[in-house]
CSV table of C-alpha atoms and ligand atoms in Angstrom, one decimal:
chain,number,residue,atom,x,y,z
A,1,MET,CA,0.0,0.0,0.0
A,2,SER,CA,1.4,3.4,-0.8
A,3,ALA,CA,-0.5,6.5,0.5
A,4,THR,CA,-0.7,9.7,-1.4
A,5,PRO,CA,2.6,11.7,-0.9
A,6,VAL,CA,2.2,14.9,1.0
A,7,LEU,CA,4.3,16.6,-1.6
A,8,ALA,CA,5.1,15.5,-5.1
A,9,LEU,CA,7.1,17.7,-7.5
A,10,ARG,CA,7.5,16.4,-11.0
A,11,ASP,CA,10.0,17.9,-13.6
A,12,LEU,CA,9.7,21.3,-12.0
A,13,GLY,CA,11.6,24.0,-13.9
A,14,LYS,CA,12.1,27.8,-13.7
A,15,ARG,CA,14.4,30.2,-15.5
A,16,TYR,CA,15.1,33.9,-15.0
A,17,GLY,CA,16.0,35.2,-18.4
A,18,GLU,CA,19.0,33.2,-19.5
A,19,ARG,CA,19.7,31.8,-16.0
A,20,VAL,CA,18.2,28.4,-15.3
A,21,ALA,CA,17.3,28.5,-11.5
A,22,VAL,CA,15.6,25.1,-11.3
A,23,ASP,CA,16.1,22.4,-14.0
A,24,GLY,CA,13.8,19.4,-13.8
A,25,VAL,CA,13.4,18.7,-10.1
A,26,ASP,CA,11.5,15.6,-9.0
A,27,LEU,CA,10.9,15.3,-5.3
A,28,VAL,CA,8.5,13.3,-3.3
A,29,VAL,CA,7.9,13.8,0.5
A,30,GLU,CA,5.9,11.0,2.3
A,31,ARG,CA,3.6,11.6,5.3
A,32,GLY,CA,5.5,11.9,8.6
A,33,GLU,CA,9.0,12.4,7.1
A,34,ILE,CA,11.4,15.2,7.7
A,35,VAL,CA,13.1,15.7,4.3
A,36,GLY,CA,16.2,18.0,4.0
A,37,LEU,CA,16.9,19.9,0.8
A,38,LEU,CA,20.6,20.6,1.0
A,39,GLY,CA,22.6,22.7,-1.4
A,40,PRO,CA,25.0,25.6,-1.7
A,41,ASN,CA,24.1,29.2,-2.3
A,42,GLY,CA,22.3,29.6,-5.6
A,43,ALA,CA,21.5,25.8,-5.9
A,44,GLY,CA,17.8,26.6,-6.5
A,45,LYS,CA,16.4,25.6,-3.1
A,46,THR,CA,14.3,28.7,-2.5
A,47,THR,CA,13.1,28.8,-6.1
A,48,THR,CA,12.0,25.1,-5.8
A,49,ILE,CA,10.2,25.7,-2.5
A,50,SER,CA,8.6,28.9,-3.7
A,51,MET,CA,7.1,26.9,-6.7
A,52,ALA,CA,6.1,24.1,-4.3
A,53,CYS,CA,4.2,26.6,-2.1
A,54,GLY,CA,2.6,28.5,-5.0
A,55,VAL,CA,4.6,31.7,-4.4
A,56,ILE,CA,6.0,31.7,-7.9
A,57,THR,CA,4.7,29.9,-11.0
A,58,PRO,CA,6.9,27.2,-12.6
A,59,ASP,CA,7.8,27.3,-16.3
A,60,ARG,CA,7.2,23.6,-16.5
A,61,GLY,CA,6.3,20.6,-14.3
A,62,THR,CA,3.6,19.9,-11.7
A,63,VAL,CA,3.1,20.3,-7.9
A,64,HIS,CA,0.8,18.1,-5.9
A,65,ILE,CA,0.2,18.9,-2.2
A,66,ALA,CA,-1.6,16.2,-0.3
A,67,GLY,CA,-3.0,15.0,-3.6
A,68,HIS,CA,-4.2,18.4,-4.8
A,69,ASP,CA,-2.8,19.8,-8.0
A,70,LEU,CA,-1.5,23.3,-7.2
A,71,ALA,CA,-2.3,24.5,-10.8
A,72,THR,CA,-5.9,23.4,-10.9
A,73,ASP,CA,-6.9,23.3,-7.2
A,74,PRO,CA,-4.8,26.1,-5.7
A,75,TYR,CA,-6.9,26.8,-2.6
A,76,ALA,CA,-6.9,23.2,-1.3
A,77,ALA,CA,-3.2,22.8,-2.2
A,78,LYS,CA,-2.1,26.0,-0.4
A,79,ARG,CA,-4.4,25.3,2.6
A,80,ALA,CA,-2.3,22.1,3.2
A,81,ILE,CA,1.0,23.9,3.3
A,82,GLY,CA,2.7,26.2,5.9
A,83,LEU,CA,5.8,28.2,4.7
A,84,VAL,CA,8.5,29.7,6.9
A,85,PRO,CA,10.2,31.8,4.2
A,86,GLN,CA,13.9,32.6,3.9
A,87,ASP,CA,13.1,36.3,4.3
A,88,LEU,CA,10.9,37.1,7.3
A,89,ALA,CA,7.3,37.7,6.5
A,90,LEU,CA,5.4,39.4,9.3
A,91,TYR,CA,4.1,42.7,10.3
A,92,GLU,CA,6.6,44.5,12.5
A,93,GLU,CA,4.0,46.9,14.0
A,94,LEU,CA,1.6,44.2,15.0
A,95,THR,CA,2.0,42.1,18.1
A,96,ALA,CA,2.7,38.4,17.8
A,97,ARG,CA,-1.0,37.7,18.6
A,98,GLN,CA,-2.2,40.2,16.0
A,99,ASN,CA,0.1,38.8,13.4
A,100,LEU,CA,-1.3,35.3,14.0
A,101,ARG,CA,-4.9,36.6,14.0
A,102,PHE,CA,-4.3,38.3,10.6
A,103,PHE,CA,-2.8,35.2,9.0
A,104,GLY,CA,-5.3,32.8,10.6
A,105,GLU,CA,-8.2,34.9,9.3
A,106,LEU,CA,-6.7,34.7,5.8
A,107,PHE,CA,-7.3,31.0,6.0
A,108,GLY,CA,-10.9,31.4,7.3
A,109,PHE,CA,-10.3,30.8,10.9
A,110,THR,CA,-12.5,32.9,13.3
A,111,GLY,CA,-13.7,33.1,16.9
A,112,ALA,CA,-12.9,30.5,19.5
A,113,ARG,CA,-11.3,28.1,16.9
A,114,LEU,CA,-8.9,30.8,15.9
A,115,ALA,CA,-8.1,31.8,19.5
A,116,ALA,CA,-7.3,28.2,20.3
A,117,ARG,CA,-5.0,27.9,17.3
A,118,ILE,CA,-3.2,31.1,18.2
A,119,ASP,CA,-2.6,29.9,21.8
A,120,ALA,CA,-1.4,26.5,20.5
A,121,VAL,CA,1.1,27.9,18.0
A,122,LEU,CA,2.4,30.6,20.5
A,123,ALA,CA,3.2,27.7,22.9
A,124,ILE,CA,4.9,25.7,20.1
A,125,ALA,CA,7.1,28.7,19.2
A,126,GLY,CA,7.8,29.5,22.9
A,127,LEU,CA,6.3,33.0,22.6
A,128,ALA,CA,3.3,32.7,24.9
A,129,ASP,CA,4.8,35.2,27.4
A,130,ARG,CA,5.6,37.7,24.6
A,131,ALA,CA,2.4,37.4,22.7
A,132,ASN,CA,1.3,41.0,23.2
A,133,GLU,CA,4.5,42.7,22.2
A,134,PRO,CA,5.0,44.1,18.7
A,135,ALA,CA,7.2,42.0,16.4
A,136,ARG,CA,9.7,44.9,16.0
A,137,ALA,CA,10.6,44.4,19.7
A,138,PHE,CA,11.7,40.8,19.0
A,139,SER,CA,15.2,39.4,18.4
A,140,GLY,CA,16.0,37.8,15.1
A,141,GLY,CA,15.5,34.4,16.7
A,142,MET,CA,12.1,35.4,18.1
A,143,LYS,CA,11.0,36.8,14.8
A,144,ARG,CA,11.9,33.5,13.1
A,145,ARG,CA,9.9,31.6,15.8
A,146,LEU,CA,7.0,34.0,15.2
A,147,ASN,CA,7.3,33.1,11.5
A,148,LEU,CA,7.1,29.4,12.4
A,149,ALA,CA,4.0,30.1,14.4
A,150,ILE,CA,2.4,32.0,11.5
A,151,ALA,CA,3.2,29.0,9.2
A,152,LEU,CA,1.4,26.7,11.6
A,153,VAL,CA,-1.7,28.7,12.5
A,154,HIS,CA,-3.9,27.3,9.8
A,155,GLU,CA,-2.9,23.7,10.8
A,156,PRO,CA,-1.1,22.7,7.6
A,157,THR,CA,-0.3,19.1,6.7
A,158,LEU,CA,3.2,20.0,5.3
A,159,LEU,CA,5.5,22.5,7.0
A,160,VAL,CA,8.2,24.0,4.7
A,161,LEU,CA,11.1,25.9,6.3
A,162,ASP,CA,13.6,27.8,4.1
A,163,GLU,CA,16.9,28.1,6.1
A,164,PRO,CA,15.1,28.9,9.3
A,165,THR,CA,18.2,29.1,11.5
A,166,VAL,CA,20.2,31.7,9.5
A,167,GLY,CA,20.9,34.6,11.8
A,168,VAL,CA,19.3,32.9,14.7
A,169,ASP,CA,20.8,32.7,18.3
A,170,PRO,CA,21.6,29.1,19.5
A,171,GLN,CA,18.7,29.1,22.0
A,172,SER,CA,16.1,29.9,19.3
A,173,ARG,CA,17.8,27.4,17.0
A,174,ARG,CA,17.5,24.7,19.6
A,175,HIS,CA,13.8,25.7,20.1
A,176,ILE,CA,13.1,25.5,16.4
A,177,PHE,CA,14.7,22.0,16.2
A,178,ASP,CA,12.8,20.7,19.2
A,179,ALA,CA,9.6,22.1,17.8
A,180,ILE,CA,10.1,20.5,14.4
A,181,ARG,CA,10.7,17.1,16.0
A,182,ALA,CA,7.7,17.4,18.3
A,183,LEU,CA,5.5,18.5,15.3
A,184,ARG,CA,6.7,15.5,13.3
A,185,ASP,CA,5.9,13.2,16.2
A,186,ALA,CA,2.4,14.7,16.2
A,187,GLY,CA,2.0,13.8,12.6
A,188,LEU,CA,3.3,16.8,10.6
A,189,THR,CA,5.4,16.4,7.5
A,190,VAL,CA,8.4,18.7,7.1
A,191,LEU,CA,10.6,19.9,4.2
A,192,TYR,CA,13.6,21.7,5.5
A,193,THR,CA,16.2,23.6,3.4
A,194,SER,CA,19.6,24.4,4.6
A,195,HIS,CA,23.2,24.7,3.5
A,196,TYR,CA,24.3,23.5,6.9
A,197,MET,CA,25.0,19.8,6.7
A,198,GLU,CA,25.1,19.3,10.5
A,199,GLU,CA,21.4,20.5,10.7
A,200,VAL,CA,20.3,18.1,8.0
A,201,GLU,CA,22.2,15.3,9.6
A,202,GLU,CA,20.7,15.9,13.0
A,203,LEU,CA,17.1,16.5,11.9
A,204,CYS,CA,16.3,14.8,8.6
A,205,ASP,CA,15.1,11.3,7.8
A,206,ARG,CA,15.9,11.7,4.1
A,207,VAL,CA,18.0,14.2,2.1
A,208,ALA,CA,17.9,15.6,-1.4
A,209,ILE,CA,21.1,17.3,-2.5
A,210,MET,CA,20.6,20.1,-5.0
A,211,ASP,CA,23.3,21.7,-7.2
A,212,GLY,CA,22.9,23.9,-10.3
A,213,GLY,CA,19.1,23.6,-10.2
A,214,LYS,CA,19.0,19.8,-10.1
A,215,VAL,CA,18.6,17.2,-7.5
A,216,VAL,CA,21.9,15.4,-7.8
A,217,ALA,CA,21.3,12.7,-5.2
A,218,SER,CA,18.6,11.7,-2.7
A,219,GLY,CA,18.0,9.1,-0.1
A,220,THR,CA,18.7,8.4,3.6
A,221,LEU,CA,22.2,9.5,4.8
A,222,ARG,CA,23.1,5.8,4.9
A,223,GLU,CA,22.0,5.2,1.4
A,224,LEU,CA,23.9,8.2,0.1
A,225,ALA,CA,27.0,7.2,1.9
A,226,THR,CA,27.0,3.7,0.4
A,227,ALA,CA,26.1,4.9,-3.1
A,228,HIS,CA,28.7,7.7,-3.2
A,229,GLY,CA,31.6,6.2,-1.4
A,230,ALA,CA,31.7,8.6,1.4
A,231,ASP,CA,32.5,5.9,4.0
A,232,GLY,CA,36.0,4.5,3.8
A,233,LEU,CA,39.5,4.7,5.1
A,234,GLU,CA,42.0,7.5,5.4
A,235,VAL,CA,45.7,6.8,5.2
A,236,GLU,CA,48.8,8.9,6.1
A,237,LEU,CA,52.2,8.1,4.6
A,238,ALA,CA,55.7,8.9,5.8
A,239,GLY,CA,58.9,8.9,3.8
A,240,GLU,CA,61.1,11.2,1.8
A,241,ALA,CA,59.5,13.7,-0.5
A,242,ALA,CA,60.4,11.9,-3.7
A,243,VAL,CA,59.1,8.6,-2.3
A,244,LEU,CA,55.9,10.3,-1.1
A,245,ALA,CA,55.3,11.8,-4.5
A,246,LEU,CA,55.5,8.3,-6.1
A,247,ALA,CA,53.2,6.8,-3.4
A,248,ILE,CA,50.6,9.6,-3.9
A,249,GLU,CA,50.7,9.0,-7.7
A,250,ALA,CA,50.2,5.3,-7.1
A,251,ALA,CA,47.3,6.0,-4.7
A,252,LEU,CA,45.5,8.4,-7.1
A,253,ALA,CA,45.9,5.8,-9.9
A,254,LEU,CA,44.1,3.3,-7.6
A,255,GLY,CA,41.1,5.5,-6.9
A,256,GLY,CA,42.4,7.4,-3.9
A,257,THR,CA,41.9,11.2,-3.4
A,258,GLN,CA,44.4,13.5,-1.7
A,259,VAL,CA,42.8,15.6,1.1
A,260,GLY,CA,45.4,17.7,2.9
A,261,GLU,CA,48.0,15.3,4.4
A,262,ARG,CA,45.9,12.3,4.0
A,263,LEU,CA,44.7,9.9,1.3
A,264,HIS,CA,41.0,9.0,1.2
A,265,PHE,CA,39.8,5.7,-0.1
A,266,ASP,CA,36.1,4.8,-0.4
A,267,ALA,CA,34.7,1.7,1.3
A,268,ARG,CA,34.5,-0.3,-1.9
A,269,THR,CA,38.3,-0.1,-2.5
A,270,ALA,CA,40.2,-3.4,-3.0
A,271,TRP,CA,42.7,-2.9,-0.1
A,272,ALA,CA,45.4,-5.5,-0.8
A,273,PRO,CA,46.5,-3.9,-4.1
A,274,VAL,CA,46.4,-0.4,-2.6
A,275,PHE,CA,48.6,-1.2,0.3
A,276,GLY,CA,50.9,-3.4,-1.9
A,277,ALA,CA,51.4,-0.5,-4.3
A,278,LEU,CA,52.0,2.1,-1.5
A,279,GLU,CA,54.6,-0.1,0.1
A,280,ALA,CA,56.3,-0.9,-3.2
A,281,THR,CA,57.2,2.8,-3.6
A,282,GLY,CA,59.2,2.6,-0.3
A,283,ALA,CA,56.7,4.8,1.6
A,284,THR,CA,55.7,3.8,5.1
A,285,VAL,CA,52.0,3.7,6.1
A,286,ALA,CA,52.1,5.9,9.2
A,287,TYR,CA,48.4,6.0,10.0
A,288,VAL,CA,45.2,4.3,8.9
A,289,GLY,CA,41.8,5.4,10.2
A,290,SER,CA,38.2,4.9,9.3
A,291,ARG,CA,36.3,7.7,7.8
A,292,ARG,CA,32.6,8.1,8.6
A,293,ALA,CA,30.3,9.4,5.9
A,294,ASP,CA,29.4,13.0,6.3
A,295,LEU,CA,27.4,15.2,3.9
A,296,GLU,CA,30.3,17.4,3.2
A,297,THR,CA,32.4,14.5,1.8
A,298,MET,CA,29.4,13.3,-0.1
A,299,PHE,CA,28.7,16.7,-1.5
A,300,LEU,CA,32.3,17.0,-2.6
A,301,ALA,CA,32.1,13.6,-4.2
A,302,LEU,CA,28.9,14.4,-6.1
A,303,THR,CA,29.6,18.0,-7.2
A,304,GLY,CA,33.3,18.5,-6.9
A,305,LYS,CA,32.4,21.6,-4.8
A,306,ALA,CA,32.5,22.4,-1.1
A,307,LEU,CA,29.1,23.0,0.4
A,308,ARG,CA,30.1,26.4,1.7
A,309,ASP,CA,32.5,28.5,-0.2
B,1,LIG,N1,13.9,36.7,-8.8
B,1,LIG,C1,15.1,36.3,-9.4
B,1,LIG,N2,15.5,36.9,-10.5
B,1,LIG,C2,16.7,36.5,-11.1
B,1,LIG,N3,17.4,35.4,-10.7
B,1,LIG,C3,17.0,34.8,-9.6
B,1,LIG,C4,15.8,35.2,-8.9
B,1,LIG,N4,15.6,34.3,-7.9
B,1,LIG,C5,16.7,33.4,-7.9
B,1,LIG,N5,17.5,33.7,-9.0
B,1,LIG,C6,18.7,32.9,-9.3
B,1,LIG,O1,18.3,31.6,-9.4
B,1,LIG,C7,19.3,30.7,-8.8
B,1,LIG,C8,18.8,29.9,-7.7
B,1,LIG,O2,18.5,30.8,-6.6
B,1,LIG,P1,17.8,30.3,-5.3
B,1,LIG,O3,17.5,31.5,-4.5
B,1,LIG,O4,16.6,29.4,-5.6
B,1,LIG,O5,19.0,29.5,-4.6
B,1,LIG,P2,19.1,28.9,-3.1
B,1,LIG,O6,19.5,27.5,-3.2
B,1,LIG,O7,17.9,29.2,-2.3
B,1,LIG,O8,20.3,29.8,-2.6
B,1,LIG,P3,20.6,30.3,-1.1
B,1,LIG,O9,21.3,29.2,-0.3
B,1,LIG,O10,21.6,31.5,-1.3
B,1,LIG,O11,19.3,30.8,-0.4
B,1,LIG,C9,20.5,31.7,-8.5
B,1,LIG,O12,21.4,31.7,-9.5
B,1,LIG,C10,19.8,33.0,-8.3
B,1,LIG,O13,20.6,34.1,-8.6
B,2,LIG,MG1,17.5,30.3,-0.6
């Protein structure tokens, strides 16, 4: 049995003049998952998410949210989604509670039902005791938490967060993380963009890596590590410069990569020939250690680029 995905993007594309911002993105988010969309600046994360949320119109492709086609059934589709945008979207002069009332009313909530929703999301965002202060009095982290509350006030099925921890103090960041986990445990589905791999590693069940407008890999961290050779060994050699140069040449010829002082080999390497070749040059193996997969390594393997420049 496969249930309707909460979000299904098919062949989504967008260009700005000559620049292709998003180039054929397919992405499916299943109910109850936290999916991370990871990529460097300019990868196309915000453009993808903006199309998924109906903020900008794609040039090609389709968006289905909880089974509703965003193009033909926009109200039902948008009703199911809550967006915490990369740039804050709130009214500085209104209090937290007034902001929430405004956005709740946009979705047709009124009276006691709206009041109950407002109290619930203020509690989730940790802003209950600041509810009657204007947003302009809030720190960056508190504004971000108010944006989270705004995204949740109409009780969406899918919460989309676009780099919600940029410029946020550690305490607010922790609060946002704990809130996302608690919401997921209560049944919400989450799509989270970031260019911080540690965040994605900590929070997400599954990751899609974007670069140059495309999804270049997706899966669980474990699947990505296996598929892209991010697990493996690192080796350090000792010996005279001329000998080391020979050994490094031999290592590169056998699939190794040089990273600083060390040589990296992925987990699928045939070890006996590698160590045989290294020792044949006269170099000494001074250190061998295991290398755990991390997204930075995977990202480098996939794109040839560092995640942050
Ligand atoms: N309104 C726009 N007009 C012209 N080009 C744009 C516009 N919005 C985005 N782009 C371009 O499209 C590409 C993708 O941008 P996008 O904002 O989606 O990337 P991103 O992955 O969210 O990056 P960041 O990590 O910096 O937020 C970039 O090259 C960007 O310059
Ligand atoms: Mg962005």
